PDB file of N, CA and C in Angstrom:
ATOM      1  N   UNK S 113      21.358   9.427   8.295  1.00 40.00           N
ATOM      2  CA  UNK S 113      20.027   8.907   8.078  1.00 40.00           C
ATOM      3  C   UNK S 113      19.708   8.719   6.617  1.00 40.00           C
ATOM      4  N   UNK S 114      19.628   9.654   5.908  1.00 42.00           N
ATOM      5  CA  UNK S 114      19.394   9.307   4.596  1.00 42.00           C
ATOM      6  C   UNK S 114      19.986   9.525   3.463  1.00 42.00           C
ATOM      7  N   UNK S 115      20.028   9.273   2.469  1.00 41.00           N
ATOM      8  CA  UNK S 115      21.209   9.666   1.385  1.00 41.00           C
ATOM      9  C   UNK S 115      21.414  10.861   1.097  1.00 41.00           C
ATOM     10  N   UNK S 116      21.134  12.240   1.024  1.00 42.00           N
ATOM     11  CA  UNK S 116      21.303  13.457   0.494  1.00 42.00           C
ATOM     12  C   UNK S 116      20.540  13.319  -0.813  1.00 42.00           C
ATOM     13  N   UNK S 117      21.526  13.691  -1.932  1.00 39.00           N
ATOM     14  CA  UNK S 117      21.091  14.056  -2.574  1.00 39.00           C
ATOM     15  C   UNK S 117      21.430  13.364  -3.742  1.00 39.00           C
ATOM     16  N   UNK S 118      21.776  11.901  -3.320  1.00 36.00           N
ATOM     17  CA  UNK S 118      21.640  10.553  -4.121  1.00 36.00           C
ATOM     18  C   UNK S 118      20.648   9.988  -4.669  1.00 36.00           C
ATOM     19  N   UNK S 119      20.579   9.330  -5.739  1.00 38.00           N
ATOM     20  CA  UNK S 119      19.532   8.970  -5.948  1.00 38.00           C
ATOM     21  C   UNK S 119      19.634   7.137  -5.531  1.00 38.00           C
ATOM     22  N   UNK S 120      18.637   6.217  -5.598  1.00 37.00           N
ATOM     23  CA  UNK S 120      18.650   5.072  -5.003  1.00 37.00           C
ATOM     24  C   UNK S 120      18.008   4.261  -6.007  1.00 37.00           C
ATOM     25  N   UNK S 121      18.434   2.581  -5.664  1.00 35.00           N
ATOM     26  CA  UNK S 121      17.389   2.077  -6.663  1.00 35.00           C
ATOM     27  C   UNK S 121      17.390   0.520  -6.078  1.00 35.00           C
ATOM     28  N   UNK S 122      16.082   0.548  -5.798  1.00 36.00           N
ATOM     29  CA  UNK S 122      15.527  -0.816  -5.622  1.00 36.00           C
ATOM     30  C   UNK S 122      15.858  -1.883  -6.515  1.00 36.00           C
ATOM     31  N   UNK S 123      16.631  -2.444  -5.834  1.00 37.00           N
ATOM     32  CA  UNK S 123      17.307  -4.206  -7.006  1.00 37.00           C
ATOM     33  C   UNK S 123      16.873  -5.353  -6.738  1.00 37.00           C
ATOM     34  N   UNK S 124      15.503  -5.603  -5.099  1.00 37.00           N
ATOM     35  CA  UNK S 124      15.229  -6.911  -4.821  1.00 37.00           C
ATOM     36  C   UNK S 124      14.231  -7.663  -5.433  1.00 37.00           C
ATOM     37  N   UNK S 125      14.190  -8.603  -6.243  1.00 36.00           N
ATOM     38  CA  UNK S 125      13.380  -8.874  -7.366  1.00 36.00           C
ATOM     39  C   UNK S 125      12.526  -9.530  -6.684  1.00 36.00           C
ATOM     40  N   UNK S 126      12.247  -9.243  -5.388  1.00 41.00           N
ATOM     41  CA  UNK S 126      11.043  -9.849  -4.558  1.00 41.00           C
ATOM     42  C   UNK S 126      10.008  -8.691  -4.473  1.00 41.00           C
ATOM     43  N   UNK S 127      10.734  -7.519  -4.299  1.00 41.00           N
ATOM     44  CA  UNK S 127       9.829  -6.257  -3.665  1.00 41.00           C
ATOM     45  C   UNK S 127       9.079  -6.014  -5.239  1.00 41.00           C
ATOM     46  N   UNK S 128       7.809  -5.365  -4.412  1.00 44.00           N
ATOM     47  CA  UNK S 128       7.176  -4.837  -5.766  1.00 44.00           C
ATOM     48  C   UNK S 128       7.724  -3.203  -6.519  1.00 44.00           C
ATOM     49  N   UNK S 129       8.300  -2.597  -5.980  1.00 45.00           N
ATOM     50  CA  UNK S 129       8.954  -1.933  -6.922  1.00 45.00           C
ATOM     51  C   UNK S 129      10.035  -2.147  -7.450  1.00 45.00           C
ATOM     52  N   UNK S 130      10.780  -3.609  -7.792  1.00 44.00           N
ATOM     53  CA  UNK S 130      12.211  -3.865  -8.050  1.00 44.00           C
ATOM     54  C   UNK S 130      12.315  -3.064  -9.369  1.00 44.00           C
ATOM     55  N   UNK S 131      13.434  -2.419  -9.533  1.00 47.00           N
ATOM     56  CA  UNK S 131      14.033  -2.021 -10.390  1.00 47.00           C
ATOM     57  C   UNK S 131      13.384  -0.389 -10.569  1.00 47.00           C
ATOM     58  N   UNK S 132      12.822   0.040  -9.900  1.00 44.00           N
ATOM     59  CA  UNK S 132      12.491   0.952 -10.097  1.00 44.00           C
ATOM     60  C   UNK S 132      13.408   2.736  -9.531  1.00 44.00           C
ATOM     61  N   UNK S 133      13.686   3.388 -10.078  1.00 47.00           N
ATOM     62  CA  UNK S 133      15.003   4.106  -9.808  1.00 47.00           C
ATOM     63  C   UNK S 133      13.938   5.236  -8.975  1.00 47.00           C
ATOM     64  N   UNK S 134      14.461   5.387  -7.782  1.00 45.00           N
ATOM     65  CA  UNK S 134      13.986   6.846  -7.413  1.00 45.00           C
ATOM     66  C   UNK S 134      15.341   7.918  -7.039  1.00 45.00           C
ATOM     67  N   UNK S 135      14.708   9.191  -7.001  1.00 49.00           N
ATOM     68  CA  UNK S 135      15.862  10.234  -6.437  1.00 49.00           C
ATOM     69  C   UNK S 135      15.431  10.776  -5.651  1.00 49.00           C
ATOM     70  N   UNK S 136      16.006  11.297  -4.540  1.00 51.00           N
ATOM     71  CA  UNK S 136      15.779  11.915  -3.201  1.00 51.00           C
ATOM     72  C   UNK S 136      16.083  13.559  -4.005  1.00 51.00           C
ATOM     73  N   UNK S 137      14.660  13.837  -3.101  1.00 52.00           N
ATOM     74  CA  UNK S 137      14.468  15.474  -3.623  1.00 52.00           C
ATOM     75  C   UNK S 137      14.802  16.050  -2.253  1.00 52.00           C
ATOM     76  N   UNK S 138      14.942  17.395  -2.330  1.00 51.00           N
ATOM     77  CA  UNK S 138      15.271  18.349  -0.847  1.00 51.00           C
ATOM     78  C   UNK S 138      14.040  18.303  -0.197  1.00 51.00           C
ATOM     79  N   UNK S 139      14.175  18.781   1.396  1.00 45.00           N
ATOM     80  CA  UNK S 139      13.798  18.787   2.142  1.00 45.00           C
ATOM     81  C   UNK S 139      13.302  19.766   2.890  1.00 45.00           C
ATOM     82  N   UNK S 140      13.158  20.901   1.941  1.00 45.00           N
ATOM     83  CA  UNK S 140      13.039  22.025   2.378  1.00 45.00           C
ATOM     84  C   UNK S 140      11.493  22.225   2.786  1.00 45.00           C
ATOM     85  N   UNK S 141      11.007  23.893   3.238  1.00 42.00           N
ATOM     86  CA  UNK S 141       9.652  24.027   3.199  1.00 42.00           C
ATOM     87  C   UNK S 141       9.026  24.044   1.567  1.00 42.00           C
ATOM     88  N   UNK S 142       7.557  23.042   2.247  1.00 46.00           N
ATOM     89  CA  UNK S 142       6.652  22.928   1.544  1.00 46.00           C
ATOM     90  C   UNK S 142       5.448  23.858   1.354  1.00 46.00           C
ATOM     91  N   UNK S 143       5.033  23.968  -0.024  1.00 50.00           N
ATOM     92  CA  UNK S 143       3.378  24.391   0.066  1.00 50.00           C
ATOM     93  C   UNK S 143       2.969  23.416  -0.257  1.00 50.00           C
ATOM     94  N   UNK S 144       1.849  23.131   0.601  1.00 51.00           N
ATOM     95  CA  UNK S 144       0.858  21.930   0.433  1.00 51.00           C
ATOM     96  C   UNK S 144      -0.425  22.513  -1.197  1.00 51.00           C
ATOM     97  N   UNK S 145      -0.281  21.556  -1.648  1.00 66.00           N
ATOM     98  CA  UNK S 145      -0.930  22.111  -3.025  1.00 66.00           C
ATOM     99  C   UNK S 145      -2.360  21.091  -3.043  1.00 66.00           C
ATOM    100  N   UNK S 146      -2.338  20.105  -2.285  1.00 86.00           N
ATOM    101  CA  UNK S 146      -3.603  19.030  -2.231  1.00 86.00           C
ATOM    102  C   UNK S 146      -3.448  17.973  -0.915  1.00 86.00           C
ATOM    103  N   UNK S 147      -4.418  17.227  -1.076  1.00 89.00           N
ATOM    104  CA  UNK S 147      -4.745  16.421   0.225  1.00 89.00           C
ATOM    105  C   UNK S 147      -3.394  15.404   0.180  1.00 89.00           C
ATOM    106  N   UNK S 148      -3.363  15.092  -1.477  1.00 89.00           N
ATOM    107  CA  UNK S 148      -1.977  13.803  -1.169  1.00 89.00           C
ATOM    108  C   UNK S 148      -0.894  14.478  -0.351  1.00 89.00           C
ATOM    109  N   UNK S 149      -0.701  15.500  -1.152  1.00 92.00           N
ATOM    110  CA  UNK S 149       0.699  16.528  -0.362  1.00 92.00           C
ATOM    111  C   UNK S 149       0.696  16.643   1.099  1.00 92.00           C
ATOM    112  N   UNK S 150      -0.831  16.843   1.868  1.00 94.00           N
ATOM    113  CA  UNK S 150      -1.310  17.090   2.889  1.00 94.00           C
ATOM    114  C   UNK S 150      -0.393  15.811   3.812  1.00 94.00           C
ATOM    115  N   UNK S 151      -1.597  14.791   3.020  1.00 95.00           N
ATOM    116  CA  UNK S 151      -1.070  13.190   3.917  1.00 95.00           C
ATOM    117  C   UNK S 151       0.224  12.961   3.863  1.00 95.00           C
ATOM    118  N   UNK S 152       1.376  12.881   2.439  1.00 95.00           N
ATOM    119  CA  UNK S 152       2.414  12.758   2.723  1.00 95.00           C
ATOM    120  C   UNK S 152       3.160  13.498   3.774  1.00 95.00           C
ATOM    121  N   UNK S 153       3.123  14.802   4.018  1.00 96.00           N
ATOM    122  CA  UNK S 153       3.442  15.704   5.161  1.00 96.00           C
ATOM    123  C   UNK S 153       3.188  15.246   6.113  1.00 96.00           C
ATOM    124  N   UNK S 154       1.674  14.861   6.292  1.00 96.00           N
ATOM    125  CA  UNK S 154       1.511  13.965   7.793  1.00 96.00           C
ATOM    126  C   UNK S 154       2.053  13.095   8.118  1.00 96.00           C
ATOM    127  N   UNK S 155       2.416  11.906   7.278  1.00 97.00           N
ATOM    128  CA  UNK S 155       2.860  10.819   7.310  1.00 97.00           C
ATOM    129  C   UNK S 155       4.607  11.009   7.654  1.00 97.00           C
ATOM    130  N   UNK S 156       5.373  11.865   6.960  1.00 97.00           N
ATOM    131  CA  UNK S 156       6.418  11.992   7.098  1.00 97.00           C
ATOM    132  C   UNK S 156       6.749  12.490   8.041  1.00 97.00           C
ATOM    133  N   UNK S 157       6.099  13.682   8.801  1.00 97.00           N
ATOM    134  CA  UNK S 157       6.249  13.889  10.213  1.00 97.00           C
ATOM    135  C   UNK S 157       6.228  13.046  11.527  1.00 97.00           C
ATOM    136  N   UNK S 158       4.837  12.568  11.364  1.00 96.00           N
ATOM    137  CA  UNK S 158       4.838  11.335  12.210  1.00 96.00           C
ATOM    138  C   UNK S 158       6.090  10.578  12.455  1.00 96.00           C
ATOM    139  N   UNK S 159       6.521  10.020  11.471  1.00 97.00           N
ATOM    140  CA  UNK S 159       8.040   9.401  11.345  1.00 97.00           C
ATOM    141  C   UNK S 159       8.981   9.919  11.865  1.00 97.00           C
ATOM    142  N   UNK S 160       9.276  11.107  11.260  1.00 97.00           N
ATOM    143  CA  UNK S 160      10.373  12.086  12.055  1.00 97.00           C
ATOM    144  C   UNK S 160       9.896  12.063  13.120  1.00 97.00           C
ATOM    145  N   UNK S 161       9.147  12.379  13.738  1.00 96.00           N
ATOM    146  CA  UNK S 161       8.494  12.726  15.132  1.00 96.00           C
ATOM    147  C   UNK S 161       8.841  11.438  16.249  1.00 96.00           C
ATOM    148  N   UNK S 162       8.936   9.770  15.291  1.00 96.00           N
ATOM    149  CA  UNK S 162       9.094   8.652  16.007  1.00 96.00           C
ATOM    150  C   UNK S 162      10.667   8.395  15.955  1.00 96.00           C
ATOM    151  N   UNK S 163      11.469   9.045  15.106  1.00 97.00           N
ATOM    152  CA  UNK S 163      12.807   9.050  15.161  1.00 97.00           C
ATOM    153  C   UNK S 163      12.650   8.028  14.131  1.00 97.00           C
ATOM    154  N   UNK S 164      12.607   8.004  13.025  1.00 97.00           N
ATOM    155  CA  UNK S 164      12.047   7.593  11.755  1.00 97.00           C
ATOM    156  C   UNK S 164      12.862   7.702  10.749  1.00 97.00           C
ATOM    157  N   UNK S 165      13.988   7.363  10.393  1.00 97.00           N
ATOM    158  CA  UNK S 165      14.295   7.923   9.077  1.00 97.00           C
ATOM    159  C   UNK S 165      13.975   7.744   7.534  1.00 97.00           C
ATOM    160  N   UNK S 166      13.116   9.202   7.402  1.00 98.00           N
ATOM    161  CA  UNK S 166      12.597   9.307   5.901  1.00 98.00           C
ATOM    162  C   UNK S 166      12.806  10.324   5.133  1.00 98.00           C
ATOM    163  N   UNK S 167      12.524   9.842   3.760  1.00 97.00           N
ATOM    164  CA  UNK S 167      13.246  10.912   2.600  1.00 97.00           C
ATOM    165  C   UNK S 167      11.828  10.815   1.827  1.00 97.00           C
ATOM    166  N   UNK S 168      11.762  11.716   0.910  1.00 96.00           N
ATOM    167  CA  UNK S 168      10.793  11.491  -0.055  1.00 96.00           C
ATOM    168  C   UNK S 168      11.573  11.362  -1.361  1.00 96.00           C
ATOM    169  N   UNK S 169      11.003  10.928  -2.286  1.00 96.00           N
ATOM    170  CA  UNK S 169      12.220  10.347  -3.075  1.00 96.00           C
ATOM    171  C   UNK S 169      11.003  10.910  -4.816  1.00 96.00           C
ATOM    172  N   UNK S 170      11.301  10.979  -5.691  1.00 92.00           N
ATOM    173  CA  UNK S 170      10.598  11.488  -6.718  1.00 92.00           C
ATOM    174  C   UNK S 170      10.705  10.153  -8.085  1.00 92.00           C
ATOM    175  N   UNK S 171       9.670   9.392  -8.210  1.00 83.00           N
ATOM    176  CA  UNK S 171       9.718   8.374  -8.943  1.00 83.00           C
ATOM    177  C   UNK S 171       9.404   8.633 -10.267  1.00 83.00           C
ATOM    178  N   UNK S 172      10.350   8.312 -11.487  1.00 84.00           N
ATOM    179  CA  UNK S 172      10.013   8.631 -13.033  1.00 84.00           C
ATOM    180  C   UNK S 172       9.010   8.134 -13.355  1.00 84.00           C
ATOM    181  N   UNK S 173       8.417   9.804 -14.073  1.00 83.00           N
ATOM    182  CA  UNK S 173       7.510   9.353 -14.720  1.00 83.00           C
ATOM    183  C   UNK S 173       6.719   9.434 -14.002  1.00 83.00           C
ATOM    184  N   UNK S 174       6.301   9.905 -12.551  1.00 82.00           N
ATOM    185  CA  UNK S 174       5.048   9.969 -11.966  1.00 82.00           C
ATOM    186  C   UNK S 174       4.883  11.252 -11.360  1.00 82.00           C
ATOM    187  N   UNK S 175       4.094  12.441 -11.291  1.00 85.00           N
ATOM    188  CA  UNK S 175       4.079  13.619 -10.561  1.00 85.00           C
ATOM    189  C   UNK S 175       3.929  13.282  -9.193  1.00 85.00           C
ATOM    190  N   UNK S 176       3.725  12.335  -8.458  1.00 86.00           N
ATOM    191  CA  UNK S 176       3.727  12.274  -7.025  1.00 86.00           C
ATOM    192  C   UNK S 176       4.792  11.720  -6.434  1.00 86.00           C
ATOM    193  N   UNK S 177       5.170  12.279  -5.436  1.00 93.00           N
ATOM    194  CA  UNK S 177       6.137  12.055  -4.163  1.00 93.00           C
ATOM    195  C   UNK S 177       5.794  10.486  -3.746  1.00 93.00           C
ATOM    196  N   UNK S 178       6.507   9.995  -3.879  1.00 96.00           N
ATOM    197  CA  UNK S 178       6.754   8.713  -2.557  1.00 96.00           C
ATOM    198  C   UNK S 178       7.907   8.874  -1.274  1.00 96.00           C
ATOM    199  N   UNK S 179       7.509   7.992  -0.536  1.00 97.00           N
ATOM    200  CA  UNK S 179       8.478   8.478   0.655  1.00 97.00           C
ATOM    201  C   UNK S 179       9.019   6.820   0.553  1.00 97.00           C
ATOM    202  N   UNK S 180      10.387   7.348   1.315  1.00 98.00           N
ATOM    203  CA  UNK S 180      10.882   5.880   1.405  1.00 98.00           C
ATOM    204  C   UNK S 180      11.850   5.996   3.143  1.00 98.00           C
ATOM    205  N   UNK S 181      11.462   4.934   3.648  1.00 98.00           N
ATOM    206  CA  UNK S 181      11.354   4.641   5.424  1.00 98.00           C
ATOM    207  C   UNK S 181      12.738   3.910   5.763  1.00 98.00           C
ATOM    208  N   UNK S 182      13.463   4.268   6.341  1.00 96.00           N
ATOM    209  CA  UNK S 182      14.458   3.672   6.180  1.00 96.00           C
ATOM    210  C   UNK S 182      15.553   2.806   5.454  1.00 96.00           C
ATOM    211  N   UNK S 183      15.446   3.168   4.473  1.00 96.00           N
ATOM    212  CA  UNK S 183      16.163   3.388   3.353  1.00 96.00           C
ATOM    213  C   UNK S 183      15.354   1.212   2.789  1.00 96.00           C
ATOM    214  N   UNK S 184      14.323   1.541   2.942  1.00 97.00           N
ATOM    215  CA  UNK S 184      14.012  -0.060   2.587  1.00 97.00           C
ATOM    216  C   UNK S 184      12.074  -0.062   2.000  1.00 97.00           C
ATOM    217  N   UNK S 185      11.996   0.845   3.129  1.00 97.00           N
ATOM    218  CA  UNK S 185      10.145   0.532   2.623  1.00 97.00           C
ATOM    219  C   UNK S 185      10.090   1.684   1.829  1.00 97.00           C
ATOM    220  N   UNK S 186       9.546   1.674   0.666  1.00 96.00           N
ATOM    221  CA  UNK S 186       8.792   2.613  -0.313  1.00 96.00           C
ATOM    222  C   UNK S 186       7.389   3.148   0.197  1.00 96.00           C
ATOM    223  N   UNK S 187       6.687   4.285   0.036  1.00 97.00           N
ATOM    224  CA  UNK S 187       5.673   3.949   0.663  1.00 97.00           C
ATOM    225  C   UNK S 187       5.271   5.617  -0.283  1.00 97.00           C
ATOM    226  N   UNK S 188       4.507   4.574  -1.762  1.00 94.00           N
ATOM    227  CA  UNK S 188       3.800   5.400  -2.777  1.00 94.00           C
ATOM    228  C   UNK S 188       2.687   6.669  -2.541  1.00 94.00           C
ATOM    229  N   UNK S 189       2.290   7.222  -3.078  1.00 91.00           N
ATOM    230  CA  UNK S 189       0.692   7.646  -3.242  1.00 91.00           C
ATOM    231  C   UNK S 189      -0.486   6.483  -2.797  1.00 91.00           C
ATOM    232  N   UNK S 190      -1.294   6.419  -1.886  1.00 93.00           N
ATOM    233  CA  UNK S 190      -1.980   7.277  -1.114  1.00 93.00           C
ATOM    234  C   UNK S 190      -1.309   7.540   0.293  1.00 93.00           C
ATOM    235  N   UNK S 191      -0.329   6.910   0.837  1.00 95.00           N
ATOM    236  CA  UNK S 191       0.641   6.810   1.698  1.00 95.00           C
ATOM    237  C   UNK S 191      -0.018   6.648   2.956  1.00 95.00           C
ATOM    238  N   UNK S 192      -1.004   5.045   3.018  1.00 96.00           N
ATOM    239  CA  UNK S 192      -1.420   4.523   3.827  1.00 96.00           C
ATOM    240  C   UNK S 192      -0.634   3.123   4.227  1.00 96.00           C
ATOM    241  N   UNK S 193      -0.965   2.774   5.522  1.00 97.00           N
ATOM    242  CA  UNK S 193      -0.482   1.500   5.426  1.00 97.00           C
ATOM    243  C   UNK S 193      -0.199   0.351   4.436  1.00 97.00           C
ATOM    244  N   UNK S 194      -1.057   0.448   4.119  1.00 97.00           N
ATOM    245  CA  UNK S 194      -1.691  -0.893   3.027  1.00 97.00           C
ATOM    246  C   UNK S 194      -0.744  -0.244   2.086  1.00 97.00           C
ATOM    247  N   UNK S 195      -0.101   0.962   1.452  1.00 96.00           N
ATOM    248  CA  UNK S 195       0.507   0.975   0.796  1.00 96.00           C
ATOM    249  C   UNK S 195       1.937   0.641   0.490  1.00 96.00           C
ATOM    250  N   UNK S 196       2.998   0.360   1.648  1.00 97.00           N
ATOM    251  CA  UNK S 196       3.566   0.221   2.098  1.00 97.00           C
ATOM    252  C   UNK S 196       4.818  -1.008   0.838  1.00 97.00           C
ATOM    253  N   UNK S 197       5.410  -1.210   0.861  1.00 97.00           N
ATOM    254  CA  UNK S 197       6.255  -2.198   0.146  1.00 97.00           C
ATOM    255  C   UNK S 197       7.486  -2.297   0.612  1.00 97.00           C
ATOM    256  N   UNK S 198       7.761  -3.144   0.773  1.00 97.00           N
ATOM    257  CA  UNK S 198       9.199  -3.845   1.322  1.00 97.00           C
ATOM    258  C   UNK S 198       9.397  -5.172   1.458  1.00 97.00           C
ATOM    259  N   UNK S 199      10.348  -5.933   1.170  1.00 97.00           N
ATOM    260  CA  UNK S 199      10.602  -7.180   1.156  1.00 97.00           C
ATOM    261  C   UNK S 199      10.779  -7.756   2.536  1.00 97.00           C
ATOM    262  N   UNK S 200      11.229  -7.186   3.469  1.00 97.00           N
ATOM    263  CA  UNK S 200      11.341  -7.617   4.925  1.00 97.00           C
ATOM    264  C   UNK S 200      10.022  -7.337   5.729  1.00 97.00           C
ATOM    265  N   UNK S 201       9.659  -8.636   5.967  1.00 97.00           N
ATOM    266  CA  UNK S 201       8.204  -8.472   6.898  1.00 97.00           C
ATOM    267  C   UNK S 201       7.952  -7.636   8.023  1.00 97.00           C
ATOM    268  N   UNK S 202       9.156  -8.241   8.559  1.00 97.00           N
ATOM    269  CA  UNK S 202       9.358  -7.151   9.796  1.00 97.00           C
ATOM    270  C   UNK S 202       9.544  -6.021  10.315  1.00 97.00           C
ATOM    271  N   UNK S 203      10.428  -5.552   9.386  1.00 97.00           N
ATOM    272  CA  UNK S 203      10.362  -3.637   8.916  1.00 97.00           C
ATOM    273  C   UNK S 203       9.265  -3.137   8.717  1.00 97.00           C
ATOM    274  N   UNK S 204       8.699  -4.343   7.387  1.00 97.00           N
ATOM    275  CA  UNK S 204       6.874  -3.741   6.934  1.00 97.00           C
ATOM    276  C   UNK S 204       6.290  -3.741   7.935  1.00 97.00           C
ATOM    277  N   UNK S 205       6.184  -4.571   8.824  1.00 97.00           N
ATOM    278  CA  UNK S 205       5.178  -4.822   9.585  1.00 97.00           C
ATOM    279  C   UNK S 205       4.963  -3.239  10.804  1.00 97.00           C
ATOM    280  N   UNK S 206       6.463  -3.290  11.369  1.00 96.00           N
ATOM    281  CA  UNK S 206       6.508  -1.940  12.257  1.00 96.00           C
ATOM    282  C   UNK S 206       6.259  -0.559  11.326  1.00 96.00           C
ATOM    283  N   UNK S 207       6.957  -0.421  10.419  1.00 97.00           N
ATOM    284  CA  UNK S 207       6.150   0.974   9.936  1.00 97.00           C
ATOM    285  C   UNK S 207       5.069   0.679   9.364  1.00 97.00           C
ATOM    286  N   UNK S 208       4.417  -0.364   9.106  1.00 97.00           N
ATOM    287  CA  UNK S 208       2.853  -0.422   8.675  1.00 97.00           C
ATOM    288  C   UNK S 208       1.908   0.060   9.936  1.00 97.00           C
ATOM    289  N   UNK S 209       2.459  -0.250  11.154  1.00 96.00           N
ATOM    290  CA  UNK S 209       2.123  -0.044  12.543  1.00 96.00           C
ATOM    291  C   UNK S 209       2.031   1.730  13.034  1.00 96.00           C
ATOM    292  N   UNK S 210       2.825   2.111  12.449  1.00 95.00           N
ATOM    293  CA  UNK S 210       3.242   3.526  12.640  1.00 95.00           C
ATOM    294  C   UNK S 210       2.391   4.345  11.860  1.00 95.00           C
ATOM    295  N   UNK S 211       2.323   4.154  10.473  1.00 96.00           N
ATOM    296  CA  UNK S 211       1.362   4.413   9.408  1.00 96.00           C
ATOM    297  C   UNK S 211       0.483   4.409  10.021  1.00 96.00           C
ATOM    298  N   UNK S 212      -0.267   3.494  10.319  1.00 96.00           N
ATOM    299  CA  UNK S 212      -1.665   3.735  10.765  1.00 96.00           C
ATOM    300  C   UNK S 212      -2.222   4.192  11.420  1.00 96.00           C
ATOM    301  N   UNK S 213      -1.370   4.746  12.618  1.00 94.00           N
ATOM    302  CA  UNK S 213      -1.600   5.640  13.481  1.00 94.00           C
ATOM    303  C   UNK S 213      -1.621   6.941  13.072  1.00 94.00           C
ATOM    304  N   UNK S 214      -1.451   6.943  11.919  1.00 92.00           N
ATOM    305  CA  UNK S 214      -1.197   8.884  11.511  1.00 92.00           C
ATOM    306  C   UNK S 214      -3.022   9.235  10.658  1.00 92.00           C
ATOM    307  N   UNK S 215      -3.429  10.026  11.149  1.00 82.00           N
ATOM    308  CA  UNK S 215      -4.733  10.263  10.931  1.00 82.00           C
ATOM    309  C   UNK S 215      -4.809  10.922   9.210  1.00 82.00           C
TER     310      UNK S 215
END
């Protein structure tokens, strides 16, 4: 499902994060320290929960977690639908679908 403990990097000069390098952090237990932390947890479960494969990935230069959805959608801080990025509509479109269902 997801890379370990690789790091990855967006090269499609369509997507809005092109070029932007992230690294996949562990997966271990969390303390939730705030609401973003909260939602990302929610959000990432949900996923797992749909048979989902997601990583959270740690972007330079920013203290917040992004998650990234099958090794294609990024999906930043506030980790709502609308936040969502990926160059394939159709990927976006189904986990934008999924997203939104997570309260």
């Amino acid at each position: 499902y997801g890379h370990g403990g690789y790091g990855m990097t967006l090269a499609n000069s369509t997507s809005p994060g092109a070029g932007v390098r992230m690294e996949a952090v562990g997966s271990g237990t969390e303390t939730v320290t705030s609401d973003a932390d909260a939602r990302r947890i929610r959000v990432k479960g949900a996923l797992e929960a749909a048979r989902v494969p997601v990583e959270e990935v740690r972007v330079p230069s920013s203290p917040v977690l992004a998650l990234m959805v099958m090794g294609c959608v990024r999906l930043p801080f506030p980790y709502t639908a609308d936040a969502c990025e990926c160059p394939n509509e159709i990927v976006l479109s189904r986990v934008r679908q999924l997203i939104a269902s997570v309260q």
